[in-house]
Amino acid sequence: MNITLKLGTYNFLKNQQTSADTLLKPLFDDKADHLLIKVLAESGQYRKKTGSVDESNRLFLLTYLKFNKDQAAIFDSKMYSDDFVINDRDSEIFQKNDNRLEYLIITTFPDESSLKNWRSFIKKQINTEIQRFSEEPFGFFLKEYEIS
């Protein structure tokens, strides 16, 4: 599966949504852009590497990571490991098609307290599993959404 992300107003994105797509609104900021996750059969910005989400959950956390080559190799090897805690959640891990150093993790949650706890935990987990092997910092971004 491949996906493409689009940011914009609700009305702009609603017209582009198909039945396979997911339209999300910002969870804690009413003025921020909505997010459309477009599912594409052939190509997209990101290609799925592993995982699956629970589609009945209404809350989403997007985690964006941009690594150097060494960090990406570490992350890539860990994502298939049974002891990588991120695999224990309802998460899908995607890799950017035109830059193999960029990853997107989409995780779903049934309630806000689970999302907030995971948000704190994933920061620590990524730092523990990746940052400890490299002195160089990496790009890291988190954003919460809910189904529109």
PDB file of C-alpha atoms in Angstrom, residues 2-147:
ATOM      1  CA  ASN A   2       1.132   3.518  -0.771  1.00  0.00           C
ATOM      2  CA  ILE A   3      -0.148   6.771   0.692  1.00  0.00           C
ATOM      3  CA  THR A   4       0.098  10.463  -0.034  1.00  0.00           C
ATOM      4  CA  LEU A   5      -0.556  13.123   2.599  1.00  0.00           C
ATOM      5  CA  LYS A   6      -2.384  16.347   1.794  1.00  0.00           C
ATOM      6  CA  LEU A   7      -2.900  19.293   4.129  1.00  0.00           C
ATOM      7  CA  GLY A   8      -5.657  21.857   3.690  1.00  0.00           C
ATOM      8  CA  THR A   9      -9.064  23.070   4.771  1.00  0.00           C
ATOM      9  CA  TYR A  10     -11.880  20.613   5.332  1.00  0.00           C
ATOM     10  CA  ASN A  11     -13.832  21.776   2.256  1.00  0.00           C
ATOM     11  CA  PHE A  12     -10.783  21.598  -0.017  1.00  0.00           C
ATOM     12  CA  LEU A  13      -9.836  18.066   1.084  1.00  0.00           C
ATOM     13  CA  LYS A  14     -13.378  16.663   1.330  1.00  0.00           C
ATOM     14  CA  ASN A  15     -13.782  17.050  -2.461  1.00  0.00           C
ATOM     15  CA  GLN A  16     -10.623  14.947  -3.015  1.00  0.00           C
ATOM     16  CA  GLN A  17     -11.537  12.146  -0.603  1.00  0.00           C
ATOM     17  CA  THR A  18     -12.457   8.679  -1.872  1.00  0.00           C
ATOM     18  CA  SER A  19     -13.903   5.803   0.157  1.00  0.00           C
ATOM     19  CA  ALA A  20     -10.395   4.360   0.761  1.00  0.00           C
ATOM     20  CA  ASP A  21      -9.010   7.661   2.104  1.00  0.00           C
ATOM     21  CA  THR A  22      -9.055   8.988   5.663  1.00  0.00           C
ATOM     22  CA  LEU A  23      -9.809  12.641   6.390  1.00  0.00           C
ATOM     23  CA  LEU A  24      -8.549  13.849   9.764  1.00  0.00           C
ATOM     24  CA  LYS A  25      -9.014  17.070  11.691  1.00  0.00           C
ATOM     25  CA  PRO A  26      -6.436  18.441  14.142  1.00  0.00           C
ATOM     26  CA  LEU A  27      -7.148  17.181  17.635  1.00  0.00           C
ATOM     27  CA  PHE A  28      -5.980  20.064  19.826  1.00  0.00           C
ATOM     28  CA  ASP A  29      -5.838  23.019  17.401  1.00  0.00           C
ATOM     29  CA  ASP A  30      -8.989  24.044  15.520  1.00  0.00           C
ATOM     30  CA  LYS A  31      -7.055  26.486  13.310  1.00  0.00           C
ATOM     31  CA  ALA A  32      -4.533  23.967  11.979  1.00  0.00           C
ATOM     32  CA  ASP A  33      -4.935  22.246   8.620  1.00  0.00           C
ATOM     33  CA  HIS A  34      -6.906  19.063   8.168  1.00  0.00           C
ATOM     34  CA  LEU A  35      -5.003  16.033   6.839  1.00  0.00           C
ATOM     35  CA  LEU A  36      -6.081  13.716   4.052  1.00  0.00           C
ATOM     36  CA  ILE A  37      -4.370  10.326   3.933  1.00  0.00           C
ATOM     37  CA  LYS A  38      -4.878   9.219   0.341  1.00  0.00           C
ATOM     38  CA  VAL A  39      -4.486   5.498  -0.256  1.00  0.00           C
ATOM     39  CA  LEU A  40      -2.974   4.769  -3.662  1.00  0.00           C
ATOM     40  CA  ALA A  41      -2.527   1.419  -5.377  1.00  0.00           C
ATOM     41  CA  GLU A  42       0.445   2.247  -7.583  1.00  0.00           C
ATOM     42  CA  SER A  43       2.516   5.065  -6.146  1.00  0.00           C
ATOM     43  CA  GLY A  44       2.459   7.694  -3.461  1.00  0.00           C
ATOM     44  CA  GLN A  45       4.736   9.802  -1.299  1.00  0.00           C
ATOM     45  CA  TYR A  46       5.175   6.916   1.165  1.00  0.00           C
ATOM     46  CA  ARG A  47       5.228   3.138   0.817  1.00  0.00           C
ATOM     47  CA  LYS A  48       4.187   0.870   3.636  1.00  0.00           C
ATOM     48  CA  LYS A  49       6.955  -1.131   5.249  1.00  0.00           C
ATOM     49  CA  THR A  50       5.163  -2.905   8.100  1.00  0.00           C
ATOM     50  CA  GLY A  51       2.295  -2.882  10.607  1.00  0.00           C
ATOM     51  CA  SER A  52      -1.431  -2.315  10.641  1.00  0.00           C
ATOM     52  CA  VAL A  53      -3.797   0.068  12.393  1.00  0.00           C
ATOM     53  CA  ASP A  54      -7.127  -0.539  14.085  1.00  0.00           C
ATOM     54  CA  GLU A  55      -9.513   1.324  11.806  1.00  0.00           C
ATOM     55  CA  SER A  56     -12.165   1.487  14.540  1.00  0.00           C
ATOM     56  CA  ASN A  57      -9.962   3.861  16.568  1.00  0.00           C
ATOM     57  CA  ARG A  58     -10.810   7.529  16.012  1.00  0.00           C
ATOM     58  CA  LEU A  59      -7.564   9.153  17.172  1.00  0.00           C
ATOM     59  CA  PHE A  60      -4.359   9.217  15.136  1.00  0.00           C
ATOM     60  CA  LEU A  61      -0.780  10.177  15.960  1.00  0.00           C
ATOM     61  CA  LEU A  62       1.548  10.894  13.051  1.00  0.00           C
ATOM     62  CA  THR A  63       5.233  10.581  13.819  1.00  0.00           C
ATOM     63  CA  TYR A  64       7.666  11.885  11.187  1.00  0.00           C
ATOM     64  CA  LEU A  65      11.332  10.869  11.365  1.00  0.00           C
ATOM     65  CA  LYS A  66      14.247  12.007   9.215  1.00  0.00           C
ATOM     66  CA  PHE A  67      17.520  10.178   9.799  1.00  0.00           C
ATOM     67  CA  ASN A  68      21.038  10.147   8.437  1.00  0.00           C
ATOM     68  CA  LYS A  69      22.110   6.944   6.631  1.00  0.00           C
ATOM     69  CA  ASP A  70      23.371   5.182   9.747  1.00  0.00           C
ATOM     70  CA  GLN A  71      20.298   6.051  11.799  1.00  0.00           C
ATOM     71  CA  ALA A  72      17.992   4.946   8.973  1.00  0.00           C
ATOM     72  CA  ALA A  73      19.789   1.598   8.765  1.00  0.00           C
ATOM     73  CA  ILE A  74      19.344   1.085  12.519  1.00  0.00           C
ATOM     74  CA  PHE A  75      15.661   2.029  12.362  1.00  0.00           C
ATOM     75  CA  ASP A  76      15.084  -0.145   9.298  1.00  0.00           C
ATOM     76  CA  SER A  77      16.590  -3.200  11.010  1.00  0.00           C
ATOM     77  CA  LYS A  78      14.671  -2.576  14.247  1.00  0.00           C
ATOM     78  CA  MET A  79      11.272  -2.089  12.619  1.00  0.00           C
ATOM     79  CA  TYR A  80      11.067  -5.814  11.873  1.00  0.00           C
ATOM     80  CA  SER A  81      12.300  -6.876  15.300  1.00  0.00           C
ATOM     81  CA  ASP A  82       9.862  -8.441  17.753  1.00  0.00           C
ATOM     82  CA  ASP A  83      11.312  -6.435  20.636  1.00  0.00           C
ATOM     83  CA  PHE A  84      10.744  -3.040  18.943  1.00  0.00           C
ATOM     84  CA  VAL A  85       7.899  -1.685  21.088  1.00  0.00           C
ATOM     85  CA  ILE A  86       6.429   0.431  18.287  1.00  0.00           C
ATOM     86  CA  ASN A  87       5.325  -2.810  16.644  1.00  0.00           C
ATOM     87  CA  ASP A  88       3.179  -3.594  19.718  1.00  0.00           C
ATOM     88  CA  ARG A  89       0.752  -0.729  19.007  1.00  0.00           C
ATOM     89  CA  ASP A  90      -1.763  -0.275  16.237  1.00  0.00           C
ATOM     90  CA  SER A  91       0.910   1.274  14.007  1.00  0.00           C
ATOM     91  CA  GLU A  92       1.867   1.349  10.358  1.00  0.00           C
ATOM     92  CA  ILE A  93       5.387   2.362   9.350  1.00  0.00           C
ATOM     93  CA  PHE A  94       5.928   4.011   5.967  1.00  0.00           C
ATOM     94  CA  GLN A  95       9.110   5.047   4.154  1.00  0.00           C
ATOM     95  CA  LYS A  96       9.249   8.031   1.831  1.00  0.00           C
ATOM     96  CA  ASN A  97       9.649   6.950  -1.790  1.00  0.00           C
ATOM     97  CA  ASP A  98      11.989   9.719  -2.951  1.00  0.00           C
ATOM     98  CA  ASN A  99      14.055   9.906   0.260  1.00  0.00           C
ATOM     99  CA  ARG A 100      14.735   6.572   1.953  1.00  0.00           C
ATOM    100  CA  LEU A 101      15.922   8.413   5.085  1.00  0.00           C
ATOM    101  CA  GLU A 102      12.407   9.672   5.958  1.00  0.00           C
ATOM    102  CA  TYR A 103       9.796   7.601   7.782  1.00  0.00           C
ATOM    103  CA  LEU A 104       6.216   8.130   8.850  1.00  0.00           C
ATOM    104  CA  ILE A 105       4.554   6.171  11.646  1.00  0.00           C
ATOM    105  CA  ILE A 106       0.770   6.278  11.846  1.00  0.00           C
ATOM    106  CA  THR A 107      -0.616   5.023  15.154  1.00  0.00           C
ATOM    107  CA  THR A 108      -4.281   4.845  16.183  1.00  0.00           C
ATOM    108  CA  PHE A 109      -5.846   5.089  19.649  1.00  0.00           C
ATOM    109  CA  PRO A 110      -9.273   4.580  21.187  1.00  0.00           C
ATOM    110  CA  ASP A 111      -8.970   7.514  23.644  1.00  0.00           C
ATOM    111  CA  GLU A 112      -6.953  10.657  24.406  1.00  0.00           C
ATOM    112  CA  SER A 113      -5.195   9.307  27.481  1.00  0.00           C
ATOM    113  CA  SER A 114      -3.748   6.400  25.473  1.00  0.00           C
ATOM    114  CA  LEU A 115      -2.604   8.834  22.783  1.00  0.00           C
ATOM    115  CA  LYS A 116      -0.944  11.189  25.283  1.00  0.00           C
ATOM    116  CA  ASN A 117       0.829   8.323  27.047  1.00  0.00           C
ATOM    117  CA  TRP A 118       2.083   6.903  23.736  1.00  0.00           C
ATOM    118  CA  ARG A 119       3.225  10.365  22.569  1.00  0.00           C
ATOM    119  CA  SER A 120       5.564  10.622  25.558  1.00  0.00           C
ATOM    120  CA  PHE A 121       6.631   7.014  25.290  1.00  0.00           C
ATOM    121  CA  ILE A 122       7.475   7.084  21.567  1.00  0.00           C
ATOM    122  CA  LYS A 123       9.835  10.042  22.050  1.00  0.00           C
ATOM    123  CA  LYS A 124      11.746   8.075  24.678  1.00  0.00           C
ATOM    124  CA  GLN A 125      11.640   4.875  22.628  1.00  0.00           C
ATOM    125  CA  ILE A 126      13.052   6.488  19.469  1.00  0.00           C
ATOM    126  CA  ASN A 127      15.750   8.244  21.479  1.00  0.00           C
ATOM    127  CA  THR A 128      16.676   5.020  23.264  1.00  0.00           C
ATOM    128  CA  GLU A 129      16.654   2.833  20.163  1.00  0.00           C
ATOM    129  CA  ILE A 130      18.207   5.251  17.630  1.00  0.00           C
ATOM    130  CA  GLN A 131      19.807   8.315  19.238  1.00  0.00           C
ATOM    131  CA  ARG A 132      22.033   6.314  21.582  1.00  0.00           C
ATOM    132  CA  PHE A 133      23.882   4.900  18.562  1.00  0.00           C
ATOM    133  CA  SER A 134      24.525   8.284  16.971  1.00  0.00           C
ATOM    134  CA  GLU A 135      25.691  11.651  18.246  1.00  0.00           C
ATOM    135  CA  GLU A 136      23.998  13.390  15.338  1.00  0.00           C
ATOM    136  CA  PRO A 137      20.449  14.679  15.962  1.00  0.00           C
ATOM    137  CA  PHE A 138      17.611  13.712  13.624  1.00  0.00           C
ATOM    138  CA  GLY A 139      14.310  15.183  12.514  1.00  0.00           C
ATOM    139  CA  PHE A 140      11.361  14.280  14.714  1.00  0.00           C
ATOM    140  CA  PHE A 141       7.789  15.596  14.513  1.00  0.00           C
ATOM    141  CA  LEU A 142       4.533  14.494  16.175  1.00  0.00           C
ATOM    142  CA  LYS A 143       0.975  15.630  15.380  1.00  0.00           C
ATOM    143  CA  GLU A 144      -2.382  14.428  16.745  1.00  0.00           C
ATOM    144  CA  TYR A 145      -5.524  14.107  14.628  1.00  0.00           C
ATOM    145  CA  GLU A 146      -8.996  12.640  14.874  1.00  0.00           C
ATOM    146  CA  ILE A 147     -11.358  11.361  12.214  1.00  0.00           C
TER     147      ILE A 147
END
